[in-house]
PDB file of C-alpha atoms in Angstrom:
ATOM      1  CA  UNK A   1      -3.567 -28.363   5.839  1.00 78.00           C
ATOM      2  CA  UNK A   2      -6.632 -29.702   6.730  1.00 83.00           C
ATOM      3  CA  UNK A   3      -5.636 -33.037   7.956  1.00 89.00           C
ATOM      4  CA  UNK A   4      -2.681 -31.056   9.799  1.00 92.00           C
ATOM      5  CA  UNK A   5      -5.547 -28.737  11.445  1.00 89.00           C
ATOM      6  CA  UNK A   6      -7.990 -31.970  12.276  1.00 92.00           C
ATOM      7  CA  UNK A   7      -4.886 -33.627  14.218  1.00 93.00           C
ATOM      8  CA  UNK A   8      -3.837 -30.339  15.970  1.00 93.00           C
ATOM      9  CA  UNK A   9      -6.901 -29.045  17.102  1.00 92.00           C
ATOM     10  CA  UNK A  10      -9.564 -32.419  17.363  1.00 93.00           C
ATOM     11  CA  UNK A  11      -7.622 -35.545  17.500  1.00 92.00           C
ATOM     12  CA  UNK A  12      -4.734 -34.535  19.559  1.00 93.00           C
ATOM     13  CA  UNK A  13      -6.795 -32.877  22.509  1.00 92.00           C
ATOM     14  CA  UNK A  14      -9.769 -35.013  22.320  1.00 90.00           C
ATOM     15  CA  UNK A  15      -8.212 -38.183  22.551  1.00 90.00           C
ATOM     16  CA  UNK A  16      -6.273 -36.826  25.648  1.00 91.00           C
ATOM     17  CA  UNK A  17      -9.521 -35.782  27.572  1.00 92.00           C
ATOM     18  CA  UNK A  18     -12.167 -38.380  26.334  1.00 92.00           C
ATOM     19  CA  UNK A  19     -12.116 -42.130  25.710  1.00 94.00           C
ATOM     20  CA  UNK A  20     -14.586 -43.302  22.916  1.00 93.00           C
ATOM     21  CA  UNK A  21     -16.236 -46.738  23.280  1.00 95.00           C
ATOM     22  CA  UNK A  22     -17.519 -46.329  19.488  1.00 95.00           C
ATOM     23  CA  UNK A  23     -16.687 -45.215  16.156  1.00 95.00           C
ATOM     24  CA  UNK A  24     -20.015 -43.557  16.257  1.00 94.00           C
ATOM     25  CA  UNK A  25     -19.412 -41.349  19.114  1.00 94.00           C
ATOM     26  CA  UNK A  26     -15.899 -40.251  17.563  1.00 94.00           C
ATOM     27  CA  UNK A  27     -17.718 -39.124  14.331  1.00 93.00           C
ATOM     28  CA  UNK A  28     -20.514 -37.463  16.374  1.00 94.00           C
ATOM     29  CA  UNK A  29     -17.626 -34.964  17.892  1.00 94.00           C
ATOM     30  CA  UNK A  30     -16.059 -34.766  14.648  1.00 94.00           C
ATOM     31  CA  UNK A  31     -19.002 -33.679  12.877  1.00 94.00           C
ATOM     32  CA  UNK A  32     -19.572 -30.996  15.744  1.00 94.00           C
ATOM     33  CA  UNK A  33     -15.980 -29.888  15.131  1.00 93.00           C
ATOM     34  CA  UNK A  34     -16.079 -29.937  11.291  1.00 93.00           C
ATOM     35  CA  UNK A  35     -19.298 -27.646  11.638  1.00 93.00           C
ATOM     36  CA  UNK A  36     -17.247 -25.285  13.957  1.00 93.00           C
ATOM     37  CA  UNK A  37     -14.144 -25.203  11.638  1.00 91.00           C
ATOM     38  CA  UNK A  38     -16.821 -24.185   8.611  1.00 90.00           C
ATOM     39  CA  UNK A  39     -19.149 -21.692  10.330  1.00 91.00           C
ATOM     40  CA  UNK A  40     -17.401 -20.192  13.254  1.00 92.00           C
ATOM     41  CA  UNK A  41     -13.775 -20.388  12.916  1.00 91.00           C
ATOM     42  CA  UNK A  42     -12.276 -18.017  11.087  1.00 87.00           C
ATOM     43  CA  UNK A  43      -9.517 -18.651   8.801  1.00 85.00           C
ATOM     44  CA  UNK A  44      -6.388 -16.149   8.308  1.00 80.00           C
ATOM     45  CA  UNK A  45      -5.369 -17.534   5.120  1.00 76.00           C
ATOM     46  CA  UNK A  46      -4.706 -14.582   2.352  1.00 74.00           C
ATOM     47  CA  UNK A  47      -7.657 -15.581   0.410  1.00 75.00           C
ATOM     48  CA  UNK A  48     -10.334 -15.920   3.235  1.00 79.00           C
ATOM     49  CA  UNK A  49      -9.381 -12.844   4.813  1.00 81.00           C
ATOM     50  CA  UNK A  50     -10.689 -13.632   8.238  1.00 87.00           C
ATOM     51  CA  UNK A  51     -13.804 -15.086   7.070  1.00 89.00           C
ATOM     52  CA  UNK A  52     -15.000 -18.536   7.268  1.00 89.00           C
ATOM     53  CA  UNK A  53     -15.026 -20.954   4.660  1.00 86.00           C
ATOM     54  CA  UNK A  54     -18.847 -21.110   4.820  1.00 87.00           C
ATOM     55  CA  UNK A  55     -18.928 -17.351   4.056  1.00 88.00           C
ATOM     56  CA  UNK A  56     -16.967 -17.577   0.971  1.00 82.00           C
ATOM     57  CA  UNK A  57     -18.667 -20.445  -0.721  1.00 83.00           C
ATOM     58  CA  UNK A  58     -22.197 -19.449   0.229  1.00 85.00           C
ATOM     59  CA  UNK A  59     -21.155 -15.907  -1.182  1.00 83.00           C
ATOM     60  CA  UNK A  60     -20.640 -17.398  -4.544  1.00 78.00           C
ATOM     61  CA  UNK A  61     -17.863 -15.529  -4.690  1.00 63.00           C
ATOM     62  CA  UNK A  62     -14.267 -16.708  -5.509  1.00 59.00           C
ATOM     63  CA  UNK A  63     -12.249 -16.152  -1.959  1.00 54.00           C
ATOM     64  CA  UNK A  64     -10.183 -13.271  -3.794  1.00 59.00           C
ATOM     65  CA  UNK A  65     -11.827 -11.663  -6.480  1.00 58.00           C
ATOM     66  CA  UNK A  66      -8.300 -10.520  -7.852  1.00 58.00           C
ATOM     67  CA  UNK A  67      -6.670 -14.311  -7.547  1.00 55.00           C
ATOM     68  CA  UNK A  68      -6.418 -15.322 -11.159  1.00 57.00           C
ATOM     69  CA  UNK A  69      -4.396 -18.556 -12.183  1.00 55.00           C
ATOM     70  CA  UNK A  70      -1.009 -17.795 -13.938  1.00 55.00           C
ATOM     71  CA  UNK A  71      -0.264 -20.256 -16.709  1.00 57.00           C
ATOM     72  CA  UNK A  72       3.487 -20.722 -17.535  1.00 55.00           C
ATOM     73  CA  UNK A  73       4.353 -20.525 -21.170  1.00 51.00           C
TER      74      UNK A  73
END
């Protein structure tokens, strides 16, 4: 899913707006986007419940307190 998001929200729009002269320049913009993705962009997934990935990770809790893995027998 992250790869699709990066393609749709970062690479496709940026390649239409800007011509990169170096990989360092592209990497810098990618790092800015990843910071936005992890710390500012809320996620709509069931387990994140509108929180950012950083909020879930830094809280030290699982994304959903009631989530358990079921093992098929």
